[in-house]
CSV table of C-alpha atoms in Angstrom, one decimal:
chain,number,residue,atom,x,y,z
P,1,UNK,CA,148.5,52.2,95.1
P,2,UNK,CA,147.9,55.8,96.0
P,3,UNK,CA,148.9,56.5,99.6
P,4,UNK,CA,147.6,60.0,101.8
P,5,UNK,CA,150.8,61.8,103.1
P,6,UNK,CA,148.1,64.4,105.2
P,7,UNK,CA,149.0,66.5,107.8
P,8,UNK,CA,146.8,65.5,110.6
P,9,UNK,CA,145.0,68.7,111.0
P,10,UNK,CA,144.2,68.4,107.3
P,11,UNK,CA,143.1,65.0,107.7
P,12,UNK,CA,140.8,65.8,110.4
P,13,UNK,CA,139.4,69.0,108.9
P,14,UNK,CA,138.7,67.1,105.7
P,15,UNK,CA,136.6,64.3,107.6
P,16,UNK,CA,134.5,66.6,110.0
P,17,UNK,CA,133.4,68.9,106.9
P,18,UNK,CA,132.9,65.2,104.9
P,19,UNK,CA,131.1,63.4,107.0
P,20,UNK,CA,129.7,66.1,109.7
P,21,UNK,CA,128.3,68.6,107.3
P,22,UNK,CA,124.9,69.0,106.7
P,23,UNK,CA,122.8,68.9,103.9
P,24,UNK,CA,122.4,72.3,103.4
P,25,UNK,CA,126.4,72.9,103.6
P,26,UNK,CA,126.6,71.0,100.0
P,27,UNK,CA,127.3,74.6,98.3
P,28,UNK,CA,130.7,73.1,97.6
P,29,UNK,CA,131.7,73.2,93.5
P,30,UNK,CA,130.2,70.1,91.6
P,31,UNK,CA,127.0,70.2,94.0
P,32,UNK,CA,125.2,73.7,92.8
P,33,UNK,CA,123.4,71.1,89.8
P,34,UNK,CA,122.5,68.8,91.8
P,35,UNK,CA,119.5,68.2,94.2
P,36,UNK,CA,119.3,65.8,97.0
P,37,UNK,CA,116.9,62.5,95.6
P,38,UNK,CA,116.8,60.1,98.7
P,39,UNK,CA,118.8,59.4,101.8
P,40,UNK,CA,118.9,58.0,105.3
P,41,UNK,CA,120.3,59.9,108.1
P,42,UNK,CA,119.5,57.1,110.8
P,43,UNK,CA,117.9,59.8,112.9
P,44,UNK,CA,115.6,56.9,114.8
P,45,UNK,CA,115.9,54.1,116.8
P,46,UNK,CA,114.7,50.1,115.9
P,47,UNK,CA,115.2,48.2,112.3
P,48,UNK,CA,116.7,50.1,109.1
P,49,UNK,CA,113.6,52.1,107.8
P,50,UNK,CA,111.4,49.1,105.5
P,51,UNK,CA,110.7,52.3,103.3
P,52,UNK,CA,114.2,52.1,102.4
P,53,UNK,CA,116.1,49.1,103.1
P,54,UNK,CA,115.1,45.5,101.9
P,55,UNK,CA,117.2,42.7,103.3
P,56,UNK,CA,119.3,40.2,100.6
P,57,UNK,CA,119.4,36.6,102.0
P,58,UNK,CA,118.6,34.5,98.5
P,59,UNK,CA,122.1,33.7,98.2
P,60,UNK,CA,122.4,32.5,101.6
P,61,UNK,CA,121.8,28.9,99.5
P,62,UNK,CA,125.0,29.2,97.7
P,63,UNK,CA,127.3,30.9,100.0
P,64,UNK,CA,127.1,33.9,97.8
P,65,UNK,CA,129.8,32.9,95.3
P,66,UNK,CA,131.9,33.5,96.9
P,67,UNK,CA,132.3,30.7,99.5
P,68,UNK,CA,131.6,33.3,102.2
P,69,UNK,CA,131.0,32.2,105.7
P,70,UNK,CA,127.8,34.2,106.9
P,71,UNK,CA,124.5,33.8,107.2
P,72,UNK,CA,122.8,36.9,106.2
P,73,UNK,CA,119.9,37.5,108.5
P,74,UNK,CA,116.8,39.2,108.3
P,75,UNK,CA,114.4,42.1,110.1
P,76,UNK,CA,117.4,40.6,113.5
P,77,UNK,CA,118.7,43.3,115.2
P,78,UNK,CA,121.5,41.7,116.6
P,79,UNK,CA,122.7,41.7,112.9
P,80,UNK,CA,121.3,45.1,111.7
P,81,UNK,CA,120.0,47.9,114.3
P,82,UNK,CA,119.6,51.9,114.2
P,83,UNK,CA,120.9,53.7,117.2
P,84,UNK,CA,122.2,56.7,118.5
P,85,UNK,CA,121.8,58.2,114.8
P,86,UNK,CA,123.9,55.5,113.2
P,87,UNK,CA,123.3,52.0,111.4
P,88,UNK,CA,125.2,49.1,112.9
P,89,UNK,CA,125.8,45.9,110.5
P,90,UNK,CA,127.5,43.2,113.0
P,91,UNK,CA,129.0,40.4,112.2
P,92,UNK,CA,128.6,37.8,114.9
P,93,UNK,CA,130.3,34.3,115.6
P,94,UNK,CA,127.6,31.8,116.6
P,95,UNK,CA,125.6,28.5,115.8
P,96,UNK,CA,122.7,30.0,113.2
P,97,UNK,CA,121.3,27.7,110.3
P,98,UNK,CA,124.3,25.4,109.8
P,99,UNK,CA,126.9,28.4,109.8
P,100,UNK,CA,129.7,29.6,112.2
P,101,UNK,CA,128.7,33.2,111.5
P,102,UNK,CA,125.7,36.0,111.1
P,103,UNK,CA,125.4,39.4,109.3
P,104,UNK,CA,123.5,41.3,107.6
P,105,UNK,CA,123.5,42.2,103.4
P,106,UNK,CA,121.2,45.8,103.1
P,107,UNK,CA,120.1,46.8,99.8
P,108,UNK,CA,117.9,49.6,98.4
P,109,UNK,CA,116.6,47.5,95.3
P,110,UNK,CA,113.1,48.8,94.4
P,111,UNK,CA,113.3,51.4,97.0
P,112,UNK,CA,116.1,53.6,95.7
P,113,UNK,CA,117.1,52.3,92.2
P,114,UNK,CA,119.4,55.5,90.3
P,115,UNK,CA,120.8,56.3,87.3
P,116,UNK,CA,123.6,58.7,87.2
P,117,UNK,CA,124.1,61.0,90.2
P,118,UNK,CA,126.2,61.4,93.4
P,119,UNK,CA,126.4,58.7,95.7
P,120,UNK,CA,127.8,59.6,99.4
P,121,UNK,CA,128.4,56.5,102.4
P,122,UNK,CA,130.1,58.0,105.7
P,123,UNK,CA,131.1,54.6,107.5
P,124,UNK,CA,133.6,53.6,109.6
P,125,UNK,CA,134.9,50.2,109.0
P,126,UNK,CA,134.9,46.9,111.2
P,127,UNK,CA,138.8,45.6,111.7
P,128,UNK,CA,139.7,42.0,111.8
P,129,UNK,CA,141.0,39.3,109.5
P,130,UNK,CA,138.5,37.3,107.7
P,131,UNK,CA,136.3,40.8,107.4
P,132,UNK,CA,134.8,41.9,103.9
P,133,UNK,CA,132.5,45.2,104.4
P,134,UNK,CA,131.0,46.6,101.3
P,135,UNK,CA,129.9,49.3,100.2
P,136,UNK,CA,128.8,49.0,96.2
P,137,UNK,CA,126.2,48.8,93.6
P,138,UNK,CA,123.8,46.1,91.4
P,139,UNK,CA,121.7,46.4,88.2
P,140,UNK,CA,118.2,46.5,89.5
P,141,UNK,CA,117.1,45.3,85.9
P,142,UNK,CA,119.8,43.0,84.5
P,143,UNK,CA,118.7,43.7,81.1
P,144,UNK,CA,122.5,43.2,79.7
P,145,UNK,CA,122.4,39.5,81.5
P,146,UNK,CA,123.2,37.7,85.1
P,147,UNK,CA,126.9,38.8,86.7
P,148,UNK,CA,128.9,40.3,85.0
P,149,UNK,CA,127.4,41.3,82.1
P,150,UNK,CA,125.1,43.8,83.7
P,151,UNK,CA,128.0,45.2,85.8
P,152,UNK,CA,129.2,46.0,89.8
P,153,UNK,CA,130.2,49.3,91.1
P,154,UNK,CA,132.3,48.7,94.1
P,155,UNK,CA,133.0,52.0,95.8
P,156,UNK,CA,134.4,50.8,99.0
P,157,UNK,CA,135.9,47.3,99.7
P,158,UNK,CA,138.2,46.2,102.5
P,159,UNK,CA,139.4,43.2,103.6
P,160,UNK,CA,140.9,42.7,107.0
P,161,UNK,CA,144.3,40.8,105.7
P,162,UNK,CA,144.8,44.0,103.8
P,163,UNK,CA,144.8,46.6,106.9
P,164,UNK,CA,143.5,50.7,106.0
P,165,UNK,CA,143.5,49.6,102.3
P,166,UNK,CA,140.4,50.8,100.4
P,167,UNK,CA,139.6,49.0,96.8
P,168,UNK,CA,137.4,50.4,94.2
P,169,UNK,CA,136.7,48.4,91.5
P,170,UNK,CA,134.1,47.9,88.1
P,171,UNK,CA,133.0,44.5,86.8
P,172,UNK,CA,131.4,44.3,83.5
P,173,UNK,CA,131.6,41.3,80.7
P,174,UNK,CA,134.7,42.3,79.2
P,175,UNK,CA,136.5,43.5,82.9
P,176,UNK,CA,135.9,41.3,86.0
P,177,UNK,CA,138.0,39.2,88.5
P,178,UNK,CA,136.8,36.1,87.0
P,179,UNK,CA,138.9,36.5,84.2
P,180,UNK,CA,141.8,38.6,85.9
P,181,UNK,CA,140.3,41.2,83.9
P,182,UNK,CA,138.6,43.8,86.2
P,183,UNK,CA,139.9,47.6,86.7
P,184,UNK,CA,140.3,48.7,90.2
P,185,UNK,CA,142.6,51.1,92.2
P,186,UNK,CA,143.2,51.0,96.1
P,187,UNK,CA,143.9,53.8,98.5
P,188,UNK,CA,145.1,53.6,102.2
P,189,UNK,CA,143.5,55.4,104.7
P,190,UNK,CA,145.5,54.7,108.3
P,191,UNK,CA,142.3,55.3,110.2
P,192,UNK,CA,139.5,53.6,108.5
P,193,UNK,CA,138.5,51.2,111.2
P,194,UNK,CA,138.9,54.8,113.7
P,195,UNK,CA,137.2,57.4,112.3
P,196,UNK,CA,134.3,57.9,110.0
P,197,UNK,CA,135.6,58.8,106.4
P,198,UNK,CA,133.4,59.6,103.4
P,199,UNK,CA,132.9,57.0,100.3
P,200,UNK,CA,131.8,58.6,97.3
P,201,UNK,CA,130.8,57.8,94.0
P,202,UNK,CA,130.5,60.5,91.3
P,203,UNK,CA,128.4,58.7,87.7
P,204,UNK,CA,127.8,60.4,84.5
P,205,UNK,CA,127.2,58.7,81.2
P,206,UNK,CA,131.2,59.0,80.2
P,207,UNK,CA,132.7,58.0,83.2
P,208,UNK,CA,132.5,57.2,87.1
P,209,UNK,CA,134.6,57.8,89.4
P,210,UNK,CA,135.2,57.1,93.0
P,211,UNK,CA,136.3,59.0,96.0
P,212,UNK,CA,137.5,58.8,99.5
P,213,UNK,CA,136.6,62.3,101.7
P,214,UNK,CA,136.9,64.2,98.2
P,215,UNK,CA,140.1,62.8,97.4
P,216,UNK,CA,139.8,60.5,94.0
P,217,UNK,CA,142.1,57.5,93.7
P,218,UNK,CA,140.0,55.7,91.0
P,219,UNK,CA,137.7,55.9,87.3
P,220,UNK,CA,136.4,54.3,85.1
P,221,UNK,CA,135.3,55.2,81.7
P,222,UNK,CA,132.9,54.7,78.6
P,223,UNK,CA,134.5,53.7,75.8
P,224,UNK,CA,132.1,53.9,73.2
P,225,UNK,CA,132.0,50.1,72.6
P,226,UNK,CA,128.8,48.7,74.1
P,227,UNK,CA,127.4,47.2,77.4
P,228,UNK,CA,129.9,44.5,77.4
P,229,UNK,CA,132.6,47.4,78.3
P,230,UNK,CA,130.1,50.0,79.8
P,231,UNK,CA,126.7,48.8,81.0
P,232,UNK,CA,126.0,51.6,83.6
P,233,UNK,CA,123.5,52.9,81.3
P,234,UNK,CA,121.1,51.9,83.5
P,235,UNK,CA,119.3,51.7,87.1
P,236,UNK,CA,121.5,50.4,89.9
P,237,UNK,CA,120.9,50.0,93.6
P,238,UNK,CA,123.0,50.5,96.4
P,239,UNK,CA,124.0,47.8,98.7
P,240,UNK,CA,125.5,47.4,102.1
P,241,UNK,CA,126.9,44.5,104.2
P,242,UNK,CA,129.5,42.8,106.2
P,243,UNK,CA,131.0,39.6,104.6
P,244,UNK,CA,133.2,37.0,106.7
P,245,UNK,CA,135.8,35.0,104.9
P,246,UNK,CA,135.1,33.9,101.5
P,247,UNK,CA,137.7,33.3,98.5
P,248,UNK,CA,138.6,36.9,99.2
P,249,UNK,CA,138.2,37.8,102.2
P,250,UNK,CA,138.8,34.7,103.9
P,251,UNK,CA,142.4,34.5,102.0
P,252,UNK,CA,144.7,34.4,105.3
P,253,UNK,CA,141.6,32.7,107.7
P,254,UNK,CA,139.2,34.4,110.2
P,255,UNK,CA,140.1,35.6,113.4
P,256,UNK,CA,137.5,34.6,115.8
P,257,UNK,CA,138.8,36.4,118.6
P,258,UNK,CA,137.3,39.7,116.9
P,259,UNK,CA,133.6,39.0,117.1
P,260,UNK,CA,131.5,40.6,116.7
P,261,UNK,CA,132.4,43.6,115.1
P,262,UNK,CA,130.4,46.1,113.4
P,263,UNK,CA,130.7,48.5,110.5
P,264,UNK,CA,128.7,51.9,111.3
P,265,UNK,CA,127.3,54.4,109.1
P,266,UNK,CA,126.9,57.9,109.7
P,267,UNK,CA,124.3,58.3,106.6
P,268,UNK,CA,123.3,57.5,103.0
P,269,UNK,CA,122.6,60.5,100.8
P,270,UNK,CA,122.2,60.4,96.8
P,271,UNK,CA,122.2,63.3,94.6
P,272,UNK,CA,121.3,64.0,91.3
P,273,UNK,CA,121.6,66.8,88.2
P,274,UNK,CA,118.4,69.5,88.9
């Protein structure tokens, strides 16, 4: 575990130029290749933009495998809305459909589908036991086979048990929890559920690696063996949502004095090499 020992003012300068600065203040090194391939800045009001967002709700059948306790909703903006220039996923405690609980499970499958490239979330995270936000990636394809064997980025995981702590993680054939097997790294950050901070994923074809307002706690590599190690050789989606309970982050129970809580984002932007 890799803890930040920031002076505040350093803190604080590092998530206003993060998650405050504007597309054209990307001059920074490791951005001069790259070009700006799809984003959302939630700069309207209503639904997340169709153009964009698609709603996942298939695994509402099977609880997700997970054993998770939501219903995932969709096109309901009590569960996902756009307003004043940010995107709200809730998680609410109430009678829907034979569960206790409603959220929402964004993805950008067909929409925005990349390979390789600079992702960038700037969120601030829902607090609570028995929360699971997420911010990670898919195989739009699955041509290496169903879960795991296609793999799972996970650039930002949190659950509420675990408080400020950030998890990163890969899941591939050969490296997933299933088999006590996956590679992952954690980072605190003291004012996750506070402040917006800045979830980044940097892929290439030899490595990712993930960040949190620049600073990178974890990677991944290629090595050289085949999909079963490295399958991110191909397109991936991006996907956000707000899990309750579940084998994870249900672990210590759900606190249903919280609801409902929300985890925000500031905007979604993708780059890629020119």
């Amino acid at each position: 575990m890799k803890i930040k020992y920031l002076p505040i003012v350093i803190l604080l300068f590092s998530i206003v130029y993060s998650c405050q600065s504007s597309r054209s203040d990307r001059t920074e090194s490791g951005y001069e290749e790259y070009q700006l391939v799809w984003s959302d800045e939630f700069d309207y009001e209503g639904l997340p933009d169709s153009a964009k967002w698609s709603y996942d709700t298939e695994g509402n059948a099977w609880q997700w495998g997970n054993e998770e306790e939501q219903y995932y909703t969709s096109r309901r903006l009590a569960n996902a809305e756009v307003k004043d220039g940010k995107l709200f996923i809730t998680a609410i405690l109430e009678n829907y459909k034979d569960r206790n609980y409603t959220s929402a499970r964004l993805i950008t499958k067909e929409k925005g589908d990349w390979l390789y490239g600079k992702v960038e979330v700037c969120a601030k995270l829902p607090k609570g036991r028995g929360l699971w936000p997420a911010i990670w990636m898919l195989p739009t394809d699955w041509e290496y086979g169903g879960w795991p064997a296609s793999g799972e980025i996970d650039i930002m995981e949190n659950v509420g048990y675990m408080p400020d702590t950030i998890l990163a993680s890969s899941h591939t054939k050969t490296y997933n929890h299933k088999i006590g097997t996956q590679r992952s790294d954690t980072i605190v950050i003291p004012s996750c559920y506070d402040e917006f901070h800045l979830y980044q994923l940097e892929w290439e074809p030899e490595q990712y690696k993930v960040f949190v307002d620049g600073e990178h706690f974890f990677t991944f590599k290629n090595e050289g063996t085949g999909p079963d190690e490295w399958p991110y050789d191909k397109r991936f989606h991006l996907l956000l949502n707000l899990a309750v309970g579940g084998t994870w982050g249900g672990l210590e129970g759900i606190d249903t004095e919280i609801f409902p809580r929300s985890m925000e984002v500031d905007y979604v932007r993708v780059y890629q090499k020119k």
